[in-house]
Structures are given as C-alpha cells and as structure tokens.
CSV table of C-alpha atoms and ligand atoms in Angstrom, one decimal:
chain,number,residue,atom,x,y,z
A,1159,MET,CA,0.0,0.0,0.0
A,1160,ARG,CA,1.3,3.4,-1.0
A,1161,VAL,CA,0.0,6.6,0.7
A,1162,LYS,CA,0.7,10.3,0.0
A,1163,ASN,CA,-1.2,11.9,2.8
A,1164,TYR,CA,-2.8,10.9,6.1
A,1165,TYR,CA,-5.7,12.9,7.4
A,1166,TYR,CA,-7.6,12.9,10.6
A,1167,ALA,CA,-11.2,13.9,9.8
A,1168,SER,CA,-12.7,16.5,12.0
A,1169,SER,CA,-16.3,15.6,11.3
A,1170,LEU,CA,-18.3,13.1,9.1
A,1171,GLU,CA,-19.0,15.9,6.7
A,1172,ASP,CA,-15.3,16.7,6.5
A,1173,ALA,CA,-14.5,13.0,6.0
A,1174,PHE,CA,-17.1,12.6,3.3
A,1175,SER,CA,-16.0,15.7,1.3
A,1176,ARG,CA,-12.4,14.6,1.5
A,1177,LEU,CA,-13.3,11.1,0.4
A,1178,HIS,CA,-14.9,12.5,-2.7
A,1179,GLU,CA,-12.1,14.9,-3.6
A,1180,SER,CA,-10.3,12.1,-5.4
A,1181,ASN,CA,-11.1,8.5,-6.4
A,1182,LYS,CA,-7.7,7.7,-4.8
A,1183,ASN,CA,-8.8,8.8,-1.4
A,1184,ALA,CA,-10.2,6.2,1.1
A,1185,ILE,CA,-11.4,5.8,4.6
A,1186,ILE,CA,-9.0,3.9,6.9
A,1187,ALA,CA,-10.2,2.0,9.9
A,1188,GLY,CA,-7.8,-0.6,11.4
A,1189,GLY,CA,-6.0,-0.6,8.0
A,1190,LEU,CA,-5.2,-4.3,8.3
A,1191,TRP,CA,-6.9,-5.3,5.1
A,1192,MET,CA,-5.7,-2.2,3.3
A,1193,LYS,CA,-2.1,-3.3,4.2
A,1194,LYS,CA,-2.6,-6.5,2.2
A,1195,THR,CA,-3.6,-4.6,-0.9
A,1196,ALA,CA,-1.2,-3.1,-3.4
A,1197,GLN,CA,-3.3,0.0,-3.8
A,1198,GLU,CA,-2.0,3.6,-4.1
A,1199,TYR,CA,-3.9,6.3,-2.2
A,1200,ASP,CA,-3.7,10.0,-2.3
A,1201,THR,CA,-5.2,10.5,1.1
A,1202,LEU,CA,-6.2,8.1,3.8
A,1203,ILE,CA,-9.0,9.5,6.0
A,1204,ASP,CA,-8.9,8.4,9.6
A,1205,LEU,CA,-12.2,8.4,11.5
A,1206,SER,CA,-10.6,7.8,14.9
A,1207,LYS,CA,-11.4,11.3,16.3
A,1208,LEU,CA,-15.1,11.2,15.5
A,1209,GLY,CA,-16.3,9.3,18.5
A,1210,LEU,CA,-17.4,6.3,16.5
A,1211,ASP,CA,-15.8,3.9,19.0
A,1212,LYS,CA,-18.7,3.4,21.4
A,1213,ILE,CA,-21.0,0.6,22.1
A,1214,GLU,CA,-24.4,1.8,23.4
A,1215,ASP,CA,-26.8,-0.4,25.1
A,1216,LYS,CA,-30.3,1.0,24.3
A,1217,LYS,CA,-33.7,-0.3,25.2
A,1218,ASP,CA,-34.3,-2.5,22.1
A,1219,GLU,CA,-31.0,-2.5,20.4
A,1220,VAL,CA,-27.3,-2.3,20.7
A,1221,VAL,CA,-25.6,0.5,18.7
A,1222,VAL,CA,-22.0,-0.2,17.8
A,1223,GLY,CA,-19.8,2.5,16.3
A,1224,ALA,CA,-17.9,1.7,13.1
A,1225,MET,CA,-14.5,2.3,14.8
A,1226,VAL,CA,-15.2,-0.1,17.7
A,1227,THR,CA,-12.4,-2.7,17.5
A,1228,LEU,CA,-13.2,-6.4,17.3
A,1229,ARG,CA,-11.7,-6.9,20.7
A,1230,GLU,CA,-13.9,-4.2,22.3
A,1231,PHE,CA,-16.9,-5.8,20.5
A,1232,GLU,CA,-16.3,-9.3,21.7
A,1233,HIS,CA,-15.5,-8.1,25.2
A,1234,SER,CA,-18.6,-6.0,25.7
A,1235,PRO,CA,-21.1,-7.6,28.2
A,1236,VAL,CA,-24.1,-6.5,26.1
A,1237,ILE,CA,-22.6,-8.1,23.0
A,1238,GLN,CA,-21.8,-11.2,25.0
A,1239,SER,CA,-25.4,-11.4,26.1
A,1240,LEU,CA,-26.7,-11.5,22.4
A,1241,ASN,CA,-27.4,-14.8,20.7
A,1242,SER,CA,-26.2,-16.7,23.7
A,1243,GLY,CA,-22.7,-15.3,23.3
A,1244,MET,CA,-22.2,-16.7,19.8
A,1245,THR,CA,-21.8,-13.4,18.0
A,1246,ALA,CA,-19.0,-12.4,20.3
A,1247,PHE,CA,-17.5,-15.9,19.9
A,1248,ALA,CA,-17.5,-15.5,16.1
A,1249,VAL,CA,-15.5,-12.4,16.4
A,1250,ARG,CA,-13.1,-13.9,18.9
A,1251,GLU,CA,-12.3,-16.5,16.2
A,1252,VAL,CA,-10.5,-13.9,14.1
A,1253,MET,CA,-6.7,-14.0,14.4
A,1254,GLY,CA,-5.0,-13.1,17.7
A,1255,LEU,CA,-5.7,-10.6,20.3
A,1256,GLN,CA,-3.3,-8.0,19.0
A,1257,PHE,CA,-5.0,-8.1,15.6
A,1258,ARG,CA,-8.4,-7.7,17.1
A,1259,ASN,CA,-7.2,-4.7,19.1
A,1260,MET,CA,-6.7,-3.0,15.7
A,1261,ALA,CA,-9.3,-4.4,13.2
A,1262,THR,CA,-12.7,-2.7,13.4
A,1263,ILE,CA,-16.3,-3.6,13.1
A,1264,GLY,CA,-16.8,-1.0,10.4
A,1265,GLY,CA,-13.9,-2.2,8.3
A,1266,SER,CA,-15.0,-5.8,8.7
A,1267,ILE,CA,-18.5,-5.1,7.5
A,1268,PHE,CA,-17.9,-2.4,4.9
A,1269,GLY,CA,-15.3,-4.7,3.2
A,1270,ARG,CA,-17.9,-7.5,2.7
A,1271,TYR,CA,-15.1,-10.1,2.9
A,1272,PRO,CA,-16.3,-13.5,1.7
A,1273,PHE,CA,-14.5,-15.3,4.5
A,1274,SER,CA,-15.8,-12.9,7.2
A,1275,ASP,CA,-16.5,-14.5,10.6
A,1276,VAL,CA,-17.8,-11.1,11.7
A,1277,ILE,CA,-20.4,-11.0,9.0
A,1278,ALA,CA,-21.4,-14.6,9.5
A,1279,GLY,CA,-21.8,-14.0,13.2
A,1280,LEU,CA,-24.1,-11.0,12.6
A,1281,ILE,CA,-26.2,-12.0,9.6
A,1282,VAL,CA,-28.4,-14.3,11.6
A,1283,LEU,CA,-29.4,-11.4,13.8
A,1284,ASP,CA,-31.5,-8.3,12.9
A,1285,VAL,CA,-28.7,-5.9,12.0
A,1286,ALA,CA,-29.0,-2.5,10.3
A,1287,LEU,CA,-26.1,-0.5,9.0
A,1288,HIS,CA,-26.2,3.3,9.3
A,1289,PHE,CA,-24.3,5.6,6.9
A,1290,TYR,CA,-23.3,9.2,6.4
A,1291,PRO,CA,-25.0,10.9,4.5
A,1292,GLU,CA,-27.9,9.6,6.4
A,1293,ALA,CA,-29.0,6.2,5.1
A,1294,LYS,CA,-30.0,2.9,6.7
A,1295,MET,CA,-29.8,-0.5,5.2
A,1296,SER,CA,-30.1,-4.0,6.6
A,1297,LEU,CA,-26.9,-6.1,6.7
A,1298,VAL,CA,-28.6,-8.6,4.3
A,1299,ASP,CA,-29.4,-5.9,1.8
A,1300,TYR,CA,-25.9,-4.4,2.1
A,1301,LEU,CA,-24.3,-7.7,1.3
A,1302,SER,CA,-26.2,-7.9,-2.0
A,1303,TYR,CA,-25.8,-4.2,-2.8
A,1304,LYS,CA,-24.3,-3.9,-6.3
A,1305,GLY,CA,-21.0,-2.0,-6.5
A,1306,LYS,CA,-19.2,-0.1,-3.8
A,1307,TYR,CA,-21.4,1.9,-1.4
A,1308,ASP,CA,-20.8,5.6,-1.6
A,1309,GLY,CA,-21.3,6.6,2.0
A,1310,ILE,CA,-19.4,6.2,5.3
A,1311,LEU,CA,-20.5,3.5,7.6
A,1312,THR,CA,-21.0,5.3,11.0
A,1313,HIS,CA,-22.5,2.5,13.1
A,1314,ILE,CA,-24.5,-0.7,13.2
A,1315,SER,CA,-27.5,-1.4,15.3
A,1316,ILE,CA,-28.4,-4.9,16.5
A,1317,LYS,CA,-31.9,-5.8,17.7
A,1318,LYS,CA,-31.8,-7.2,21.2
A,1319,ASP,CA,-33.9,-10.3,20.3
A,1320,ASN,CA,-34.1,-13.2,22.6
A,1321,ALA,CA,-31.9,-15.6,20.7
A,1322,LYS,CA,-30.0,-18.8,21.1
A,1323,GLY,CA,-27.0,-19.1,18.8
A,1324,TYR,CA,-24.5,-21.5,17.3
A,1325,PHE,CA,-21.3,-20.6,15.4
A,1326,LYS,CA,-18.6,-22.8,13.9
A,1327,LYS,CA,-15.5,-21.7,12.1
A,1328,VAL,CA,-13.9,-24.5,10.2
A,1329,LYS,CA,-10.2,-23.7,10.0
A,1330,ALA,CA,-6.9,-25.6,9.4
A,1331,THR,CA,-5.0,-23.8,12.2
A,1332,ALA,CA,-5.8,-21.3,15.0
A,1333,LEU,CA,-4.9,-18.2,12.9
A,1334,ASP,CA,-6.3,-19.4,9.6
A,1335,PHE,CA,-9.0,-17.9,7.4
A,1336,PRO,CA,-12.1,-20.0,7.6
A,1337,LEU,CA,-12.6,-22.8,5.2
A,1338,LEU,CA,-16.3,-22.5,6.0
A,1339,ASN,CA,-18.3,-20.7,8.6
A,1340,ILE,CA,-21.7,-21.8,9.9
A,1341,SER,CA,-24.0,-19.6,11.9
A,1342,ILE,CA,-27.4,-20.5,13.3
A,1343,SER,CA,-29.8,-18.6,15.5
A,1344,LYS,CA,-33.1,-19.4,17.0
A,1345,ARG,CA,-34.6,-15.9,17.3
A,1346,ASN,CA,-38.2,-15.1,18.2
A,1347,ASN,CA,-39.1,-18.7,17.6
A,1348,LYS,CA,-37.7,-18.7,14.1
A,1349,LEU,CA,-34.6,-20.5,12.9
A,1350,TYR,CA,-32.0,-18.6,10.9
A,1351,ILE,CA,-29.1,-20.4,9.2
A,1352,ALA,CA,-26.2,-18.8,7.4
A,1353,LEU,CA,-23.2,-20.2,5.6
A,1354,GLY,CA,-20.1,-18.1,4.7
A,1355,SER,CA,-16.7,-18.7,3.3
A,1356,ARG,CA,-18.0,-21.2,0.7
A,1357,PRO,CA,-15.8,-19.3,-0.3
A,1358,MET,CA,-18.6,-16.7,-1.0
A,1359,THR,CA,-19.7,-14.1,1.5
A,1360,ALA,CA,-22.1,-15.4,4.2
A,1361,ALA,CA,-25.7,-15.6,3.1
A,1362,LEU,CA,-28.9,-16.8,4.8
A,1363,CYS,CA,-30.2,-20.2,3.7
A,1364,LEU,CA,-33.7,-18.9,3.0
A,1365,LYS,CA,-35.2,-22.0,1.6
A,1366,ALA,CA,-34.0,-24.2,4.4
A,1367,MET,CA,-35.2,-21.6,6.9
A,1368,ASP,CA,-38.6,-21.6,5.2
A,1369,TYR,CA,-38.8,-25.4,5.3
A,1370,LEU,CA,-38.1,-25.4,9.0
A,1371,ASP,CA,-40.8,-22.8,9.5
A,1372,LYS,CA,-43.4,-24.9,7.8
A,1373,ASN,CA,-42.6,-28.3,9.2
A,1374,PRO,CA,-42.3,-29.8,12.7
A,1375,VAL,CA,-38.6,-29.6,13.6
A,1376,ASP,CA,-37.6,-33.2,14.2
A,1377,ASP,CA,-34.5,-35.2,13.1
A,1378,GLU,CA,-35.8,-35.8,9.7
A,1379,ALA,CA,-36.6,-32.1,9.1
A,1380,ILE,CA,-33.1,-31.1,10.4
A,1381,ASN,CA,-31.5,-33.5,7.9
A,1382,LYS,CA,-33.7,-32.2,5.1
A,1383,ALA,CA,-33.0,-28.6,6.0
A,1384,SER,CA,-29.2,-29.3,5.9
A,1385,GLU,CA,-29.6,-30.8,2.4
A,1386,ILE,CA,-31.8,-27.8,1.2
A,1387,ALA,CA,-29.3,-25.3,2.6
A,1388,CYS,CA,-26.4,-26.9,0.6
A,1389,GLU,CA,-28.5,-27.0,-2.6
A,1390,GLU,CA,-29.7,-23.4,-2.5
A,1391,LEU,CA,-26.3,-21.8,-2.0
A,1392,MET,CA,-23.2,-21.9,-4.3
A,1393,PHE,CA,-20.1,-23.7,-3.1
A,1394,SER,CA,-16.8,-24.0,-4.9
A,1395,ASP,CA,-13.2,-25.3,-4.5
A,1396,SER,CA,-10.4,-23.4,-2.8
A,1397,THR,CA,-6.7,-24.4,-2.8
A,1398,ASN,CA,-7.0,-26.1,0.5
A,1399,ILE,CA,-10.6,-27.5,0.4
A,1400,SER,CA,-12.8,-29.0,-2.2
A,1401,LYS,CA,-16.4,-28.0,-2.9
A,1402,GLU,CA,-17.6,-31.5,-2.0
A,1403,TYR,CA,-15.8,-31.5,1.4
A,1404,ARG,CA,-17.2,-28.0,2.1
A,1405,ILE,CA,-20.7,-29.3,1.4
A,1406,ASP,CA,-20.2,-32.3,3.6
A,1407,LEU,CA,-19.0,-30.2,6.4
A,1408,ALA,CA,-21.8,-27.7,6.0
A,1409,LYS,CA,-24.4,-30.5,6.4
A,1410,VAL,CA,-22.9,-31.9,9.5
A,1411,TYR,CA,-22.5,-28.5,11.2
A,1412,ILE,CA,-25.9,-27.3,10.3
A,1413,ARG,CA,-27.4,-30.5,11.9
A,1414,ARG,CA,-25.3,-30.0,15.0
A,1415,GLY,CA,-26.1,-26.3,15.2
A,1416,LEU,CA,-29.8,-26.8,14.8
A,1417,LYS,CA,-29.8,-29.4,17.5
A,1418,GLU,CA,-27.9,-27.1,19.8
A,1419,VAL,CA,-30.2,-24.1,19.5
A,1420,LEU,CA,-33.5,-26.1,19.7
B,645,MET,CA,4.7,14.3,8.3
B,646,THR,CA,5.6,14.3,12.0
B,647,LEU,CA,4.5,11.9,14.6
B,648,THR,CA,4.4,13.0,18.2
B,649,CYS,CA,3.9,10.2,20.8
B,650,TYR,CA,5.2,8.8,24.0
B,651,VAL,CA,7.6,5.9,23.8
B,652,ASN,CA,8.2,4.3,27.2
B,653,GLY,CA,6.9,7.4,28.9
B,654,VAL,CA,9.1,9.8,27.0
B,655,LEU,CA,7.6,12.4,24.6
B,656,ARG,CA,9.1,11.9,21.1
B,657,THR,CA,8.7,13.4,17.7
B,658,PHE,CA,9.6,11.4,14.6
B,659,ASP,CA,9.6,12.2,10.9
B,660,VAL,CA,7.4,9.5,9.2
B,661,THR,CA,5.9,8.9,5.8
B,662,PRO,CA,2.1,8.4,5.7
B,663,ASP,CA,2.6,4.8,4.7
B,664,GLU,CA,5.2,3.9,7.2
B,665,TYR,CA,4.5,1.2,9.8
B,666,LEU,CA,5.2,1.6,13.5
B,667,ALA,CA,7.7,-1.2,13.7
B,668,ASP,CA,9.8,0.6,11.0
B,669,THR,CA,9.6,4.0,12.7
B,670,LEU,CA,10.6,2.5,16.0
B,671,ARG,CA,13.5,0.5,14.7
B,672,ARG,CA,14.8,3.3,12.5
B,673,ASN,CA,14.9,5.4,15.7
B,674,GLY,CA,16.9,2.9,17.7
B,675,PHE,CA,14.2,0.8,19.4
B,676,PHE,CA,15.7,-2.5,18.2
B,677,SER,CA,13.9,-4.6,20.7
B,678,VAL,CA,10.9,-4.3,18.4
B,679,ARG,CA,11.2,-7.3,16.1
B,680,GLU,CA,9.7,-7.9,12.8
B,681,GLY,CA,8.7,-11.5,12.0
B,682,CYS,CA,6.1,-12.3,9.3
B,683,ASN,CA,5.1,-8.7,8.4
B,684,GLU,CA,1.7,-10.2,7.6
B,685,SER,CA,-0.2,-9.5,10.9
B,686,ALA,CA,0.1,-13.1,11.9
B,687,CYS,CA,3.1,-13.9,14.2
B,688,GLY,CA,3.0,-11.4,17.0
B,689,ALA,CA,6.8,-11.0,17.2
B,690,CYS,CA,6.4,-7.2,16.6
B,691,THR,CA,3.9,-6.7,19.5
B,692,VAL,CA,4.1,-3.4,21.3
B,693,LEU,CA,1.5,-1.8,23.6
B,694,LEU,CA,-0.4,1.1,22.3
B,695,ASP,CA,-2.2,2.9,25.1
B,696,ASP,CA,-1.7,-0.3,27.1
B,697,LYS,CA,-3.2,-2.7,24.5
B,698,PRO,CA,-1.1,-5.2,22.6
B,699,VAL,CA,-1.0,-4.4,18.8
B,700,LEU,CA,1.0,-5.5,15.9
B,701,SER,CA,3.6,-2.8,15.1
B,702,CYS,CA,4.2,-4.3,11.7
B,703,SER,CA,0.7,-3.6,10.7
B,704,ILE,CA,-0.3,-0.3,12.3
B,705,LEU,CA,0.5,2.8,10.4
B,706,SER,CA,2.8,5.1,12.5
B,707,ALA,CA,0.3,7.9,11.8
B,708,LYS,CA,-2.2,6.0,14.0
B,709,ALA,CA,0.1,6.4,17.0
B,710,GLU,CA,-0.3,10.2,17.1
B,711,GLY,CA,-0.6,11.4,20.7
B,712,LYS,CA,-0.5,7.8,22.0
B,713,HIS,CA,1.6,5.9,24.5
B,714,ILE,CA,3.8,3.2,23.0
B,715,THR,CA,5.4,0.7,25.3
B,716,THR,CA,8.2,-1.6,24.0
B,717,VAL,CA,9.9,-4.2,26.1
B,718,ASP,CA,12.5,-1.7,27.1
B,719,GLY,CA,9.7,0.1,29.1
B,720,ILE,CA,8.8,-3.0,31.1
B,721,GLN,CA,12.3,-4.3,32.0
B,722,ASP,CA,11.5,-5.4,35.6
B,723,GLU,CA,8.4,-7.4,34.5
B,724,ALA,CA,10.3,-8.8,31.4
B,725,LYS,CA,13.1,-10.0,33.7
B,726,LYS,CA,10.5,-11.8,35.9
B,727,LEU,CA,8.9,-13.4,32.9
B,728,SER,CA,12.2,-14.5,31.3
B,729,HIS,CA,13.2,-16.1,34.6
B,730,CYS,CA,9.9,-18.1,34.5
B,731,PHE,CA,10.6,-19.0,30.8
B,732,ALA,CA,14.1,-20.2,31.7
B,733,GLU,CA,12.8,-22.2,34.7
B,734,GLU,CA,10.4,-24.0,32.4
B,735,GLY,CA,12.7,-24.3,29.3
B,736,ALA,CA,10.1,-22.2,27.5
B,737,ASP,CA,12.3,-20.6,25.0
B,738,GLN,CA,14.9,-21.7,22.5
B,739,CYS,CA,15.8,-19.2,19.9
B,740,GLY,CA,14.2,-16.3,21.8
B,741,TYR,CA,12.9,-14.4,18.7
B,742,CYS,CA,9.3,-14.5,19.9
B,743,ASN,CA,10.1,-13.6,23.5
B,744,VAL,CA,9.7,-9.9,23.3
B,745,GLY,CA,6.2,-10.2,21.8
B,746,PHE,CA,5.3,-12.7,24.4
B,747,ALA,CA,6.6,-10.5,27.2
B,748,LEU,CA,4.5,-7.6,26.2
B,749,THR,CA,1.3,-9.6,25.6
B,750,VAL,CA,1.7,-11.5,28.9
B,751,TYR,CA,2.5,-8.3,30.8
B,752,SER,CA,-0.8,-6.9,29.4
B,753,LEU,CA,-2.6,-10.0,30.5
B,754,LYS,CA,-1.2,-9.6,34.0
B,755,LYS,CA,-2.4,-6.0,34.1
B,756,HIS,CA,-5.9,-6.9,32.9
B,757,ASN,CA,-6.5,-10.4,34.2
B,758,LYS,CA,-4.0,-11.5,36.8
B,759,ASN,CA,-6.1,-14.6,37.6
B,760,ALA,CA,-6.5,-15.8,34.1
B,761,THR,CA,-7.5,-19.4,33.6
B,762,ASP,CA,-5.6,-21.7,31.2
B,763,GLU,CA,-8.2,-21.1,28.5
B,764,GLU,CA,-7.9,-17.3,29.0
B,765,ILE,CA,-4.1,-17.5,28.8
B,766,LYS,CA,-4.3,-19.5,25.6
B,767,GLU,CA,-6.8,-17.1,24.1
B,768,TYR,CA,-4.5,-14.2,25.0
B,769,ILE,CA,-1.4,-15.7,23.4
B,770,VAL,CA,-2.9,-17.3,20.4
B,771,GLY,CA,-1.5,-14.4,18.3
B,772,ASN,CA,2.1,-15.0,19.5
B,773,LEU,CA,3.7,-17.8,17.4
B,774,CYS,CA,6.7,-19.7,18.6
B,775,ARG,CA,8.3,-22.0,16.1
B,776,CYS,CA,10.6,-23.8,18.6
B,777,THR,CA,8.5,-24.9,21.5
B,778,GLY,CA,5.1,-26.6,21.8
B,779,TYR,CA,3.6,-23.9,24.0
B,780,GLN,CA,3.2,-26.2,27.0
B,781,SER,CA,6.3,-25.0,28.7
B,782,GLN,CA,5.3,-21.4,28.0
B,783,LEU,CA,1.8,-22.0,29.5
B,784,LYS,CA,3.5,-23.3,32.6
B,785,ALA,CA,5.9,-20.3,32.7
B,786,ILE,CA,3.1,-17.8,32.2
B,787,LYS,CA,1.1,-19.3,35.0
B,788,ALA,CA,4.1,-19.1,37.3
B,789,TYR,CA,4.7,-15.5,36.2
B,790,LEU,CA,1.0,-14.5,36.9
B,791,LYS,CA,1.2,-16.1,40.3
B,792,GLY,CA,4.3,-14.1,41.0
B,793,GLU,CA,6.5,-17.1,41.5
C,2913,FAD,C1,-4.0,-11.4,7.8
C,2913,FAD,C2,-5.5,-11.2,7.9
C,2913,FAD,C3,-6.3,-12.3,8.4
C,2913,FAD,C4,-7.6,-12.2,8.6
C,2913,FAD,N1,-8.4,-13.2,9.0
C,2913,FAD,C5,-9.7,-13.1,9.2
C,2913,FAD,C6,-10.5,-14.2,9.7
C,2913,FAD,O1,-10.0,-15.3,9.9
C,2913,FAD,N2,-11.8,-14.0,9.9
C,2913,FAD,C7,-12.4,-12.8,9.6
C,2913,FAD,O2,-13.6,-12.6,9.8
C,2913,FAD,N3,-11.7,-11.7,9.2
C,2913,FAD,C8,-10.3,-11.9,9.0
C,2913,FAD,N4,-9.6,-10.8,8.5
C,2913,FAD,C9,-10.3,-9.5,8.2
C,2913,FAD,C10,-10.3,-8.6,9.4
C,2913,FAD,O3,-11.0,-9.2,10.5
C,2913,FAD,C11,-10.9,-7.3,9.1
C,2913,FAD,O4,-12.2,-7.5,8.7
C,2913,FAD,C12,-10.2,-6.5,8.1
C,2913,FAD,O5,-8.9,-6.3,8.4
C,2913,FAD,C13,-10.9,-5.1,7.9
C,2913,FAD,O6,-10.9,-4.4,9.1
C,2913,FAD,P1,-10.1,-3.1,9.3
C,2913,FAD,O7,-10.6,-2.3,10.4
C,2913,FAD,O8,-8.6,-3.4,9.2
C,2913,FAD,O9,-10.5,-2.2,7.9
C,2913,FAD,P2,-9.6,-1.5,6.9
C,2913,FAD,O10,-8.5,-2.4,6.3
C,2913,FAD,O11,-9.1,-0.2,7.4
C,2913,FAD,O12,-10.7,-1.1,5.8
C,2913,FAD,C14,-11.3,-2.1,5.0
C,2913,FAD,C15,-12.1,-1.4,3.9
C,2913,FAD,O13,-13.2,-0.8,4.4
C,2913,FAD,C16,-13.2,0.6,4.1
C,2913,FAD,N5,-13.8,1.2,5.3
C,2913,FAD,C17,-13.3,1.0,6.6
C,2913,FAD,N6,-14.1,1.6,7.5
C,2913,FAD,C18,-15.1,2.2,6.8
C,2913,FAD,C19,-16.2,3.0,7.1
C,2913,FAD,N7,-16.5,3.3,8.4
C,2913,FAD,N8,-17.0,3.6,6.2
C,2913,FAD,C20,-16.7,3.3,4.9
C,2913,FAD,N9,-15.6,2.5,4.5
C,2913,FAD,C21,-14.9,2.0,5.4
C,2913,FAD,C22,-11.8,1.0,3.8
C,2913,FAD,O14,-11.7,2.1,2.9
C,2913,FAD,C23,-11.3,-0.3,3.1
C,2913,FAD,O15,-11.7,-0.3,1.8
C,2913,FAD,C24,-8.3,-10.9,8.3
C,2913,FAD,C25,-7.5,-9.9,7.8
C,2913,FAD,C26,-6.1,-10.0,7.6
C,2913,FAD,C27,-5.3,-8.8,7.2
C-alpha cells in the first residue's frame, strides 16, 4: 500500500467531502486489510477522532460505532449477552488478540469479505447499517448491494432479540482464514441459518429456513434442512478445500447447530 | 509528516511517511527490541503496547500512534526479567525471537486479568507464534509469572 497523505477527519461531513475529492482517497479503519492490498492512495482519511468507538446499550437495540475494535466488541457484556454469546464468539475466532485490538467492526462489514466470521456471526441477527450521508440498510441488503457503497459507515444497530445461537468456524490452524463458517440462531421462535466462506460471503439459507418454518422440527426435518441449505447456495473449491468437502462439512455442522439451538 | 507520541513514557517526535508502519519507525529510531517477523499481521513478534493494549507494530501505520503511549519491552524491564526467569525455569524458549512479543502480551494479561484461567491465557497468546516450543512450557511459565513465583 502506498499513501501520499494521512488525514484525521474533524467531522463526518469533512471525511465525506475529503473522500470524494479524489477517487484515490479512502477511509482507513484498522488498516489491516488495506495493508494487504497493493493500492496507491492520495489521502487516507482516519475516523478515529469522531467518537465512532462506542457501544451503546439501548432499550431494544445495541448500537456499535464503526470504529469499535473487534476486541472491544467481543468483550462487551451486552454483545456477549446477544445470541447466547455466539456473535461475540464468532469475532473472537478472528486471528490473535493484537490483531483484534486493531481491526474494526466498520472495516470488517464495509469490506464484505467472503471469509468474514464477523459478518457470518451477525447475519443471523436483525442488524442494520447506518451511513453518512444519512441512510440505513439491513446487513442482508448491504451484502447484496451492487457495487461499492458511496457513504461512510458510521454505526450498526443490532436488535436485542431473545436468541440462542451457534457458530462454527472450520479452519486448518488457529490463525487461519475459515474454510467455511456456519452460523445459526433461534430468534423469536424462528430458525436462521447462514453459511459463509463457501468461499462466497455469508448468506442466509432462506429455503432451508422456510422449510423449518413450515414443518415440525424433528431429526428428519433437520436432515432435510441441511440438504436444502447446501443445494440453495453456491459452493466451490479453494486451494485447501474441495467444494464437495465444504458441502459435507456444512451439512454436518448445520445439523449439529440446529440441535444445539433447539 | 511528524508523529508525536510517547515511547516508554518519553515524549518523542519522529519524521514519518504516511505509509510507514510503526515497527519501522521505532527500529529506525533505535528501538531495536521491536522485532519484525512475518510482516503479515500473523506472528506477534512485533507486538508493542499502544495505550496499554497489545497491537502489531508491523501492521499499524505510524500515523495512527499520534498522541498515544507506546510501550516496548524496554519500558517493562522489571516485568520482562521476571517473565524471562519463569521462561528459563520451564525451558520455555529456545531461539528467543518471539520472547519480546510474548513478554508484552503476557504483561498486558497480568495487568488486565491476573487470575486468568488456562483457557484465557491460551486465548491471549494465540497471536504469538513460537516455532521452537510446543507452548506447554510457555503456558506453565506464564502461569508461574502470573502467580508471581
Ligand atoms: C491477515 C489477515 C487475516 C484475517 N483473518 C480473518 C479471519 O479469519 N476472519 C475474519 O472474519 N476476518 C479476517 N480478517 C479480516 C479482518 O478481520 C478485518 O475485517 C479487516 O482487516 C478489515 O478491518 P479493518 O478495520 O482493518 O479495515 P480497513 O482495512 O481499514 O478497511 C477495509 C475497507 O473498508 C473501508 N472502510 C473501513 N471503514 C469504513 C467506514 N467506516 N466507512 C466506509 N468505508 C470504510 C476501507 O476504505 C477499506 O476499503 C483478516 C485480515 C487480515 C489482514
């Protein structure tokens, strides 16, 4: 990564106008993913001084600033209380503690990384993204948004539903990217299943969820749902895992996860 | 651009480029205890404390340290000696390259969670790779250090 200028924004308005001064300007959060790219930037715009590093426990939702680090997120008691701790757990599965003291929630979501444990952990909950200039979009809609979104992610809000969760990151070593991630939640009596790192970005298994909604959830229905989930989403090979093995793993962990949250 | 920050409690000003990483700034200015390993955000050898939190100095832009407190192992010499004594007692190091990163991470653990369980210790040090040992001896050494033995 090559950078000509580093700039601390004084307000969101200031950050946004700087961002659009040149198509070689960019927002920097933790900067960890940006380090991995060979991009050249005119100006990196740092949001650290805009107070976007707070987690607020409100009546019905938790509001998480875009600059909250993964470590702050996973450590927050209110985040740990969501989804029986599984959303915090998913984030704790990312790299080591030093890394998570730097990487942010905003950078992790805005980047829509296909392997993201953060996104997989969140997508089974009711999560909205909030941008500057003022706009709101569900996480699910943002993931299928065509092209790069123009605004600045300021915070996310997570509904405080009564939920029981399951999360599994399949990885070769402790610090590895996931070969597959499986996220399940039983929320307001409905079952949500998501698969990520197939290697595509996490997505809800809508047909499997619909099937479970319409049928008594017994062993047979769980088996069937795991089959449907693997048929409705795309899987492919990566260098260290085949498409077939990914599908086999997904079925097993969906079954385990569903049994765990029931 | 200039970076003004505290290194081991001393106010310092450094000339840095906007794309310079903290490990490079520190080493260029004589803080040779800061070690670069993988330079890929993975091994933890370059760990320093930024405002008391362990971070990877190979992957944090120097500009991000503006106004902050950086601690290298030179700034925690007494604690580092105690830990290296425990490491020696348990045969927990061989080449020693990862020690500095371990020392800073474990020092931070002691400050934040002195009574850490085995699981909490493992979770804390998962980002510090050691290519010589099998981590068991380090786990024992860290437990002894936390207990103050
Ligand atoms: C070596 C390595 C291993 C990793 N392993 C995993 C893993 O196993 N699991 C996992 O889930 N993740 C993993 N990640 C991803 C990591 O967790 C973060 O998601 C990633 O680094 C992005 O977070 P960041 O704060 O560093 O963002 P940055 O790198 O600073 O930014 C990422 C992108 O988002 C843009 N951006 C950032 N914040 C905003 C904002 N508020 N508004 C608008 N645009 C914004 C930036 O311009 C940039 O394009 C890994 C990353 C690395 C480098």
